[in-house]
mmCIF file of C-alpha atoms in Angstrom:
data_model
loop_
_atom_site.group_PDB
_atom_site.id
_atom_site.type_symbol
_atom_site.label_atom_id
_atom_site.label_comp_id
_atom_site.label_asym_id
_atom_site.label_seq_id
_atom_site.Cartn_x
_atom_site.Cartn_y
_atom_site.Cartn_z
ATOM 1 C CA MET A 1 -13.700 145.625 79.828
ATOM 2 C CA PRO A 2 -11.603 143.640 77.322
ATOM 3 C CA VAL A 3 -8.280 145.073 76.201
ATOM 4 C CA SER A 4 -7.589 145.034 72.466
ATOM 5 C CA ASP A 5 -4.466 143.437 71.013
ATOM 6 C CA SER A 6 -3.297 146.868 69.854
ATOM 7 C CA GLU A 7 -3.681 148.323 73.345
ATOM 8 C CA LEU A 8 -1.856 145.370 74.892
ATOM 9 C CA THR A 9 1.077 145.811 72.504
ATOM 10 C CA GLN A 10 1.236 149.532 73.264
ATOM 11 C CA MET A 11 1.287 148.773 77.000
ATOM 12 C CA PHE A 12 4.080 146.253 76.559
ATOM 13 C CA GLU A 13 6.036 148.818 74.570
ATOM 14 C CA GLN A 14 5.683 151.240 77.480
ATOM 15 C CA VAL A 15 6.762 148.681 80.094
ATOM 16 C CA LEU A 16 9.677 147.431 78.001
ATOM 17 C CA THR A 17 10.804 151.028 77.529
ATOM 18 C CA LEU A 18 10.710 151.487 81.309
ATOM 19 C CA SER A 19 12.770 148.284 81.448
ATOM 20 C CA ARG A 20 15.388 149.961 79.215
ATOM 21 C CA VAL A 21 14.796 147.893 76.110
ATOM 22 C CA ASP A 22 16.071 149.479 72.899
ATOM 23 C CA GLU A 23 17.886 148.524 69.703
ATOM 24 C CA THR A 24 20.993 147.502 71.691
ATOM 25 C CA GLN A 25 19.089 144.888 73.710
ATOM 26 C CA SER A 26 18.108 141.255 73.233
ATOM 27 C CA VAL A 27 14.768 140.056 74.612
ATOM 28 C CA ALA A 28 13.744 136.446 75.208
ATOM 29 C CA ILE A 29 10.054 135.560 75.569
ATOM 30 C CA LEU A 30 9.731 132.513 77.839
ATOM 31 C CA LYS A 31 6.493 130.624 77.266
ATOM 32 C CA SER A 32 4.674 127.324 77.592
ATOM 33 C CA HIS A 33 1.372 126.032 76.239
ATOM 34 C CA TYR A 34 -0.543 127.618 79.139
ATOM 35 C CA SER A 35 0.938 131.078 78.583
ATOM 36 C CA ASN A 36 -1.589 133.661 77.464
ATOM 37 C CA PRO A 37 -1.037 133.773 73.676
ATOM 38 C CA ARG A 38 -2.080 137.425 73.529
ATOM 39 C CA THR A 39 0.521 138.325 76.137
ATOM 40 C CA VAL A 40 3.219 136.389 74.286
ATOM 41 C CA ARG A 41 2.332 138.015 70.975
ATOM 42 C CA ALA A 42 2.160 141.531 72.443
ATOM 43 C CA ALA A 43 5.535 141.141 74.162
ATOM 44 C CA MET A 44 7.099 139.914 70.935
ATOM 45 C CA ASP A 45 5.557 142.698 68.848
ATOM 46 C CA ALA A 46 6.502 145.411 71.354
ATOM 47 C CA ALA A 47 10.131 144.252 71.508
ATOM 48 C CA GLN A 48 10.300 144.318 67.703
ATOM 49 C CA ARG A 49 8.813 147.819 67.604
ATOM 50 C CA LEU A 50 11.619 148.904 69.935
ATOM 51 C CA LYS A 51 14.070 147.299 67.467
ATOM 52 C CA ALA A 52 15.394 144.821 70.044
ATOM 53 C CA LYS A 53 16.702 141.405 69.040
ATOM 54 C CA VAL A 54 13.844 139.173 70.135
ATOM 55 C CA TYR A 55 13.415 135.412 70.293
ATOM 56 C CA ALA A 56 11.167 132.880 72.010
ATOM 57 C CA VAL A 57 12.029 129.996 74.312
ATOM 58 C CA GLU A 58 9.156 127.529 74.620
ATOM 59 C CA LEU A 59 9.227 124.795 77.246
ATOM 60 C CA PRO A 60 6.836 121.918 77.899
ATOM 61 C CA SER A 61 4.510 122.179 80.852
ATOM 62 C CA PHE A 62 5.597 120.792 84.209
ATOM 63 C CA ASN A 63 3.444 119.357 86.963
ATOM 64 C CA HIS A 64 4.943 117.953 90.135
ATOM 65 C CA PRO A 65 3.075 114.847 91.391
ATOM 66 C CA ARG A 66 2.498 116.507 94.769
ATOM 67 C CA ALA A 67 1.176 119.783 93.368
ATOM 68 C CA MET A 68 -2.473 120.593 94.002
ATOM 69 C CA GLY A 69 -4.448 122.897 91.725
ATOM 70 C CA ASN A 70 -3.375 124.966 88.745
ATOM 71 C CA ASP A 71 -2.184 128.101 90.503
ATOM 72 C CA MET A 72 1.399 128.844 89.481
ATOM 73 C CA THR A 73 2.437 129.544 93.086
ATOM 74 C CA ALA A 74 0.965 126.346 94.552
ATOM 75 C CA TYR A 75 4.202 124.392 94.133
ATOM 76 C CA CYS A 76 7.530 126.221 94.310
ATOM 77 C CA GLY A 77 11.044 125.291 93.268
ATOM 78 C CA ASP A 78 10.835 122.858 90.347
ATOM 79 C CA THR A 79 9.798 124.167 86.919
ATOM 80 C CA ALA A 80 10.005 123.099 83.288
ATOM 81 C CA LEU A 81 13.459 124.704 83.264
ATOM 82 C CA THR A 82 14.793 122.385 85.989
ATOM 83 C CA GLY A 83 17.693 120.387 84.539
ATOM 84 C CA ASN A 84 17.350 121.973 81.084
ATOM 85 C CA LEU A 85 20.741 123.637 80.860
ATOM 86 C CA ALA A 86 20.475 124.435 77.154
ATOM 87 C CA ALA A 87 17.292 126.442 77.664
ATOM 88 C CA GLN A 88 18.781 128.136 80.718
ATOM 89 C CA ARG A 89 21.806 129.241 78.695
ATOM 90 C CA ALA A 90 19.500 130.625 75.993
ATOM 91 C CA LEU A 91 17.763 132.749 78.619
ATOM 92 C CA GLU A 92 21.042 133.866 80.196
ATOM 93 C CA ALA A 93 22.100 135.155 76.775
ATOM 94 C CA ALA A 94 19.272 137.713 76.754
ATOM 95 C CA ASP A 95 19.411 141.169 78.296
ATOM 96 C CA LEU A 96 15.763 140.801 79.362
ATOM 97 C CA VAL A 97 13.523 137.757 79.755
ATOM 98 C CA VAL A 98 9.758 138.277 79.638
ATOM 99 C CA ASP A 99 8.505 135.334 81.676
ATOM 100 C CA THR A 100 4.952 134.313 80.738
ATOM 101 C CA MET A 101 5.437 130.839 82.210
ATOM 102 C CA MET A 102 6.584 131.371 85.860
ATOM 103 C CA LEU A 103 10.103 130.692 87.101
ATOM 104 C CA LEU A 104 9.606 132.340 90.497
ATOM 105 C CA HIS A 105 11.263 130.593 93.484
ATOM 106 C CA SER A 106 13.352 128.351 91.223
ATOM 107 C CA PRO A 107 17.154 128.062 91.536
ATOM 108 C CA GLU A 108 17.381 128.412 87.752
ATOM 109 C CA GLN A 109 15.853 131.891 87.956
ATOM 110 C CA GLU A 110 18.423 132.900 90.547
ATOM 111 C CA GLN A 111 21.237 131.646 88.313
ATOM 112 C CA ILE A 112 19.886 133.595 85.330
ATOM 113 C CA LEU A 113 19.683 136.797 87.378
ATOM 114 C CA LYS A 114 23.268 136.362 88.597
ATOM 115 C CA THR A 115 24.469 136.681 84.995
ATOM 116 C CA GLY A 116 22.994 140.194 84.858
ATOM 117 C CA THR A 117 19.971 139.203 82.789
ATOM 118 C CA ARG A 118 16.800 141.018 83.850
ATOM 119 C CA ILE A 119 13.497 139.154 84.214
ATOM 120 C CA LEU A 120 9.983 140.579 83.976
ATOM 121 C CA LEU A 121 7.153 138.243 84.966
ATOM 122 C CA ALA A 122 3.805 138.874 83.229
ATOM 123 C CA VAL A 123 1.141 136.240 83.877
ATOM 124 C CA GLU A 124 -1.932 138.273 84.865
ATOM 125 C CA PRO A 125 -4.886 138.749 82.476
ATOM 126 C CA PRO A 126 -4.492 141.667 80.031
ATOM 127 C CA GLU A 127 -7.203 143.672 81.793
ATOM 128 C CA VAL A 128 -5.287 143.458 85.083
ATOM 129 C CA LEU A 129 -2.071 144.454 83.307
ATOM 130 C CA ALA A 130 -3.887 147.492 81.905
ATOM 131 C CA ARG A 131 -5.335 148.654 85.219
ATOM 132 C CA MET A 132 -1.961 148.452 86.944
ATOM 133 C CA LEU A 133 0.258 149.644 84.108
ATOM 134 C CA PRO A 134 3.468 150.640 85.942
ATOM 135 C CA THR A 135 4.826 154.169 86.031
ATOM 136 C CA GLU A 136 7.953 155.946 87.190
ATOM 137 C CA ASP A 137 5.844 157.303 90.050
ATOM 138 C CA ASP A 138 5.204 153.733 91.254
ATOM 139 C CA LYS A 139 8.955 153.203 91.414
ATOM 140 C CA ARG A 140 9.521 156.478 93.237
ATOM 141 C CA ARG A 141 6.949 155.693 95.940
ATOM 142 C CA VAL A 142 8.229 152.122 96.470
ATOM 143 C CA LEU A 143 11.867 153.219 96.677
ATOM 144 C CA ALA A 144 10.993 155.867 99.269
ATOM 145 C CA SER A 145 9.723 153.122 101.578
ATOM 146 C CA GLU A 146 12.647 150.876 100.689
ATOM 147 C CA ALA A 147 15.040 153.429 102.160
ATOM 148 C CA LEU A 148 13.269 153.039 105.517
ATOM 149 C CA LEU A 149 13.042 149.262 105.334
ATOM 150 C CA LYS A 150 16.761 148.944 104.609
ATOM 151 C CA GLN A 151 17.610 150.885 107.761
ATOM 152 C CA ALA A 152 15.002 149.283 110.039
ATOM 153 C CA ARG A 153 15.980 146.709 112.615
ATOM 154 C CA SER A 154 12.495 145.691 113.705
ATOM 155 C CA LEU A 155 8.957 145.411 112.385
ATOM 156 C CA HIS A 156 5.831 145.362 114.544
ATOM 157 C CA VAL A 157 2.290 144.686 113.331
ATOM 158 C CA ARG A 158 -0.934 145.185 115.274
ATOM 159 C CA SER A 159 -4.590 145.084 114.279
ATOM 160 C CA ALA A 160 -8.039 145.527 115.777
ATOM 161 C CA ALA A 161 -8.635 141.841 114.959
ATOM 162 C CA GLY A 162 -5.931 140.865 117.452
ATOM 163 C CA SER A 163 -2.663 140.664 115.524
ATOM 164 C CA ASP A 164 0.444 141.454 117.575
ATOM 165 C CA PHE A 165 3.527 140.378 115.661
ATOM 166 C CA HIS A 166 7.210 141.286 116.005
ATOM 167 C CA ALA A 167 10.277 140.470 113.920
ATOM 168 C CA GLU A 168 13.863 141.649 113.865
ATOM 169 C CA LEU A 169 15.298 142.770 110.519
ATOM 170 C CA GLY A 170 18.682 143.188 108.897
ATOM 171 C CA GLN A 171 19.833 139.647 108.168
ATOM 172 C CA TYR A 172 18.181 139.657 104.740
ATOM 173 C CA PRO A 173 17.857 142.376 102.092
ATOM 174 C CA ALA A 174 14.871 144.542 101.307
ATOM 175 C CA VAL A 175 13.185 143.667 97.994
ATOM 176 C CA THR A 176 11.029 145.961 95.870
ATOM 177 C CA GLU A 177 8.489 145.321 93.135
ATOM 178 C CA TYR A 178 7.297 148.262 91.052
ATOM 179 C CA GLY A 179 6.437 146.622 87.741
ATOM 180 C CA PHE A 180 9.481 146.856 85.469
ATOM 181 C CA ALA A 181 13.026 145.482 85.344
ATOM 182 C CA ASP A 182 15.394 148.372 84.702
ATOM 183 C CA GLU A 183 18.668 147.318 86.343
ATOM 184 C CA PRO A 184 21.074 144.423 85.594
ATOM 185 C CA GLY A 185 20.040 141.270 87.420
ATOM 186 C CA ARG A 186 16.681 142.723 88.494
ATOM 187 C CA TRP A 187 13.537 140.604 88.728
ATOM 188 C CA ASP A 188 10.168 142.304 88.772
ATOM 189 C CA HIS A 189 6.532 141.564 88.133
ATOM 190 C CA TRP A 190 3.996 143.496 86.093
ATOM 191 C CA PRO A 191 1.710 144.291 87.865
ATOM 192 C CA SER A 192 2.942 144.994 91.378
ATOM 193 C CA GLY A 193 3.789 147.828 93.764
ATOM 194 C CA PHE A 194 5.000 146.655 97.172
ATOM 195 C CA LEU A 195 8.124 145.817 99.172
ATOM 196 C CA PHE A 196 9.247 143.283 101.727
ATOM 197 C CA SER A 197 12.091 141.681 103.609
ATOM 198 C CA TRP A 198 12.529 138.534 105.688
ATOM 199 C CA PRO A 199 12.692 138.249 109.483
ATOM 200 C CA ASN A 200 16.041 137.480 111.029
ATOM 201 C CA GLU A 201 16.149 133.767 111.741
ATOM 202 C CA GLU A 202 14.223 132.692 114.860
ATOM 203 C CA THR A 203 12.994 136.240 115.649
ATOM 204 C CA ALA A 204 9.445 136.277 114.212
ATOM 205 C CA GLN A 205 7.174 136.122 117.243
ATOM 206 C CA GLY A 206 3.590 136.738 118.281
ATOM 207 C CA THR A 207 0.109 136.400 116.821
ATOM 208 C CA LEU A 208 -1.301 137.089 113.365
ATOM 209 C CA VAL A 209 -5.075 137.084 112.999
ATOM 210 C CA LEU A 210 -6.639 136.565 109.590
ATOM 211 C CA ASP A 211 -9.891 138.472 109.842
ATOM 212 C CA VAL A 212 -13.090 138.079 107.824
ATOM 213 C CA GLY A 213 -12.329 139.382 104.322
ATOM 214 C CA ASP A 214 -8.598 138.779 104.440
ATOM 215 C CA ILE A 215 -7.118 136.686 101.625
ATOM 216 C CA VAL A 216 -5.157 133.436 101.533
ATOM 217 C CA LEU A 217 -3.146 132.688 98.385
ATOM 218 C CA PRO A 218 -2.893 130.377 96.490
ATOM 219 C CA PHE A 219 -6.327 129.324 97.792
ATOM 220 C CA LYS A 220 -7.698 132.579 96.318
ATOM 221 C CA ASN A 221 -10.428 132.815 98.904
ATOM 222 C CA TYR A 222 -11.691 135.531 101.213
ATOM 223 C CA CYS A 223 -11.782 134.408 104.838
ATOM 224 C CA ARG A 224 -15.320 133.987 106.155
ATOM 225 C CA GLU A 225 -14.138 133.502 109.726
ATOM 226 C CA ARG A 226 -11.126 134.414 111.815
ATOM 227 C CA ILE A 227 -7.981 132.285 111.786
ATOM 228 C CA THR A 228 -5.397 132.857 114.513
ATOM 229 C CA LEU A 229 -1.767 131.930 113.905
ATOM 230 C CA GLU A 230 0.607 131.532 116.841
ATOM 231 C CA ILE A 231 4.226 132.203 115.865
ATOM 232 C CA ASP A 232 7.308 131.357 117.886
ATOM 233 C CA LYS A 233 10.983 131.644 116.881
ATOM 234 C CA GLY A 234 10.119 132.172 113.232
ATOM 235 C CA PHE A 235 7.622 129.334 112.790
ATOM 236 C CA ILE A 236 3.859 128.916 112.993
ATOM 237 C CA THR A 237 3.231 126.757 116.049
ATOM 238 C CA GLY A 238 -0.554 126.914 116.226
ATOM 239 C CA ILE A 239 -3.485 127.483 113.848
ATOM 240 C CA HIS A 240 -6.793 128.138 115.632
ATOM 241 C CA GLY A 241 -10.340 128.775 114.484
ATOM 242 C CA GLY A 242 -13.127 126.896 112.790
ATOM 243 C CA PHE A 243 -13.374 125.088 109.482
ATOM 244 C CA GLU A 244 -10.997 127.446 107.627
ATOM 245 C CA ALA A 245 -8.303 126.952 110.258
ATOM 246 C CA GLU A 246 -8.750 123.193 109.903
ATOM 247 C CA TYR A 247 -8.468 123.511 106.122
ATOM 248 C CA LEU A 248 -5.232 125.499 106.447
ATOM 249 C CA ARG A 249 -3.779 123.017 108.944
ATOM 250 C CA ASP A 250 -4.505 120.073 106.662
ATOM 251 C CA TYR A 251 -3.078 121.836 103.612
ATOM 252 C CA LEU A 252 0.223 122.554 105.340
ATOM 253 C CA LYS A 253 0.341 119.068 106.854
ATOM 254 C CA TYR A 254 0.004 117.524 103.371
ATOM 255 C CA PHE A 255 3.566 118.571 102.445
ATOM 256 C CA LYS A 256 5.111 116.602 105.343
ATOM 257 C CA ASP A 257 7.799 119.250 105.699
ATOM 258 C CA PRO A 258 8.332 121.268 108.892
ATOM 259 C CA GLU A 259 9.767 124.150 106.887
ATOM 260 C CA VAL A 260 6.367 124.983 105.382
ATOM 261 C CA TYR A 261 5.541 126.603 108.743
ATOM 262 C CA GLY A 262 8.410 129.110 108.557
ATOM 263 C CA ILE A 263 7.581 132.793 108.212
ATOM 264 C CA SER A 264 8.955 133.990 104.877
ATOM 265 C CA HIS A 265 8.806 137.544 103.494
ATOM 266 C CA ILE A 266 6.965 140.352 105.302
ATOM 267 C CA GLY A 267 6.074 143.789 103.930
ATOM 268 C CA TRP A 268 3.289 146.072 102.778
ATOM 269 C CA GLY A 269 1.394 147.145 99.672
ATOM 270 C CA LEU A 270 1.777 150.525 97.963
ATOM 271 C CA GLN A 271 -0.283 150.161 94.774
ATOM 272 C CA PRO A 272 -3.471 152.285 94.867
ATOM 273 C CA ARG A 273 -4.689 150.818 91.570
ATOM 274 C CA ALA A 274 -4.670 147.308 93.050
ATOM 275 C CA GLN A 275 -7.997 146.393 94.588
ATOM 276 C CA TRP A 276 -8.825 144.114 97.510
ATOM 277 C CA THR A 277 -12.151 143.307 95.804
ATOM 278 C CA ALA A 278 -10.699 142.359 92.392
ATOM 279 C CA MET A 279 -10.142 138.680 93.210
ATOM 280 C CA GLY A 280 -13.902 138.173 93.445
ATOM 281 C CA LEU A 281 -14.318 139.187 89.799
ATOM 282 C CA HIS A 282 -11.938 136.605 88.334
ATOM 283 C CA ASP A 283 -11.857 132.842 87.971
ATOM 284 C CA ARG A 284 -9.375 131.037 90.220
ATOM 285 C CA ASN A 285 -7.085 130.198 87.296
ATOM 286 C CA ASP A 286 -6.840 133.800 86.080
ATOM 287 C CA GLY A 287 -3.242 134.628 86.892
ATOM 288 C CA MET A 288 -1.768 134.933 90.389
ATOM 289 C CA CYS A 289 -4.071 137.616 91.836
ATOM 290 C CA MET A 290 -1.469 140.340 92.171
ATOM 291 C CA ASP A 291 -4.195 142.746 93.298
ATOM 292 C CA ALA A 292 -4.252 140.916 96.626
ATOM 293 C CA ARG A 293 -0.494 141.116 97.080
ATOM 294 C CA ALA A 294 -0.118 144.781 96.165
ATOM 295 C CA PHE A 295 -3.235 146.635 97.336
ATOM 296 C CA TYR A 296 -2.490 149.877 99.133
ATOM 297 C CA GLY A 297 -1.772 149.588 102.848
ATOM 298 C CA ASN A 298 -2.003 145.815 103.237
ATOM 299 C CA PHE A 299 0.330 143.832 105.486
ATOM 300 C CA LEU A 300 1.584 140.975 103.311
ATOM 301 C CA PHE A 301 3.257 138.046 105.001
ATOM 302 C CA SER A 302 4.184 134.696 103.565
ATOM 303 C CA THR A 303 5.249 131.226 104.618
ATOM 304 C CA GLY A 304 7.802 128.725 103.362
ATOM 305 C CA PRO A 305 10.948 129.258 101.282
ATOM 306 C CA ASN A 306 13.645 131.893 101.736
ATOM 307 C CA THR A 307 16.361 130.524 99.450
ATOM 308 C CA GLU A 308 16.028 133.401 96.977
ATOM 309 C CA VAL A 309 17.816 135.667 99.481
ATOM 310 C CA GLY A 310 20.368 133.157 100.709
ATOM 311 C CA GLY A 311 18.308 131.380 103.351
ATOM 312 C CA THR A 312 18.204 127.622 103.844
ATOM 313 C CA ARG A 313 14.475 126.874 103.691
ATOM 314 C CA LYS A 314 13.800 125.132 100.373
ATOM 315 C CA THR A 315 10.225 123.966 100.506
ATOM 316 C CA PRO A 316 7.566 123.740 97.778
ATOM 317 C CA CYS A 317 4.731 125.229 99.850
ATOM 318 C CA HIS A 318 4.400 129.013 99.756
ATOM 319 C CA LEU A 319 1.438 130.982 101.073
ATOM 320 C CA ASP A 320 0.962 134.729 100.575
ATOM 321 C CA ILE A 321 -1.506 136.248 103.052
ATOM 322 C CA PRO A 322 -2.415 139.954 102.802
ATOM 323 C CA LEU A 323 -4.181 141.392 105.855
ATOM 324 C CA ARG A 324 -6.308 144.539 105.904
ATOM 325 C CA GLY A 325 -6.596 147.214 108.539
ATOM 326 C CA CYS A 326 -3.208 146.668 110.189
ATOM 327 C CA ASP A 327 -0.821 149.067 111.892
ATOM 328 C CA ILE A 328 2.778 148.524 110.742
ATOM 329 C CA TYR A 329 5.747 149.999 112.580
ATOM 330 C CA LEU A 330 9.417 150.061 111.597
ATOM 331 C CA ASP A 331 11.586 150.716 114.668
ATOM 332 C CA ASP A 332 8.496 152.178 116.408
ATOM 333 C CA ARG A 333 7.733 154.556 113.524
ATOM 334 C CA ALA A 334 4.306 154.015 112.004
ATOM 335 C CA VAL A 335 4.399 153.478 108.236
ATOM 336 C CA VAL A 336 0.825 152.125 107.921
ATOM 337 C CA LEU A 337 -2.071 152.854 110.305
ATOM 338 C CA ALA A 338 -5.382 150.989 110.026
ATOM 339 C CA GLY A 339 -4.486 149.984 106.462
ATOM 340 C CA ASP A 340 -3.537 153.481 105.288
ATOM 341 C CA VAL A 341 0.015 154.442 104.320
ATOM 342 C CA VAL A 342 1.149 157.341 106.543
ATOM 343 C CA TYR A 343 4.939 157.430 106.139
ATOM 344 C CA PRO A 344 7.111 158.383 104.406
ATOM 345 C CA PRO A 345 5.114 161.128 102.695
ATOM 346 C CA GLU A 346 6.811 160.282 99.372
ATOM 347 C CA SER A 347 5.166 156.834 99.440
ATOM 348 C CA LYS A 348 1.625 158.076 99.944
ATOM 349 C CA ALA A 349 -0.708 157.859 96.970
ATOM 350 C CA SER A 350 -1.864 161.199 95.605
#
């Protein structure tokens, strides 16, 4: 059901409060012509109600000639902020940036975060924001799993569909998303509720099977047939199946970049209010489909860039692929079994 403007402003006030916005803070609203005007207005109004110093930075739209489709994750790296140092400095001057435009995977975002500025991305439809309004409990459950992921030195995934995937861990940090940006230099995304890391270089190995009903982003489609990915030394070396496997092969081939086949972040979903079925109720251009990335007990793996954590793969193609029904082990301890979170107990949904 539609969310009223008043409700949306109240929700933003709650999330900005969780993000430690008060009268001592400055808040920049980053927008473009395709930003949801209701989201922009609610963020502005909520920041004013909290007595923060608030201002807007509006940038023209950007479309790379090689980008396909309108999804904001379909082409990574270059944004409307690329090369615009004046606008970047204006964002660095804020304590918090509310990003309604999408800077994710850009070097400019990383530079802004290094100054201590916090960034909160909010590009989903208001109704999705409402259903997954973040709470302190979301943070608590995600951080409980983060403690395990930080210590783990291996991850193993199996599924009844045939997945059998291994990766060593420790070279790259663990990253959490719980829906608000409450620490200096923190990036987060409302809505969310999951965590991930990256495999040590050249250690991702095995088979990942996309089963019927699994999701491929940014295609925003449910698989209607199985796709089998062969992975060797951190890269996809084979894509097998029917038409959908052919479609995926051709999409990756289009970029003419061997780094698109690299395995990027790997982790699991912890958000019980995110729904596997939600994508079917929205148009393809409605946000990023964070339900798919965050739904409880998924195994989320991605392909492409790893520069945001100090890696060397800078490539514009980034796929996020959440799988259902998987078993996930950290150092031989089960954290998810058949798509249900089993450990640690503090991460289980009540």
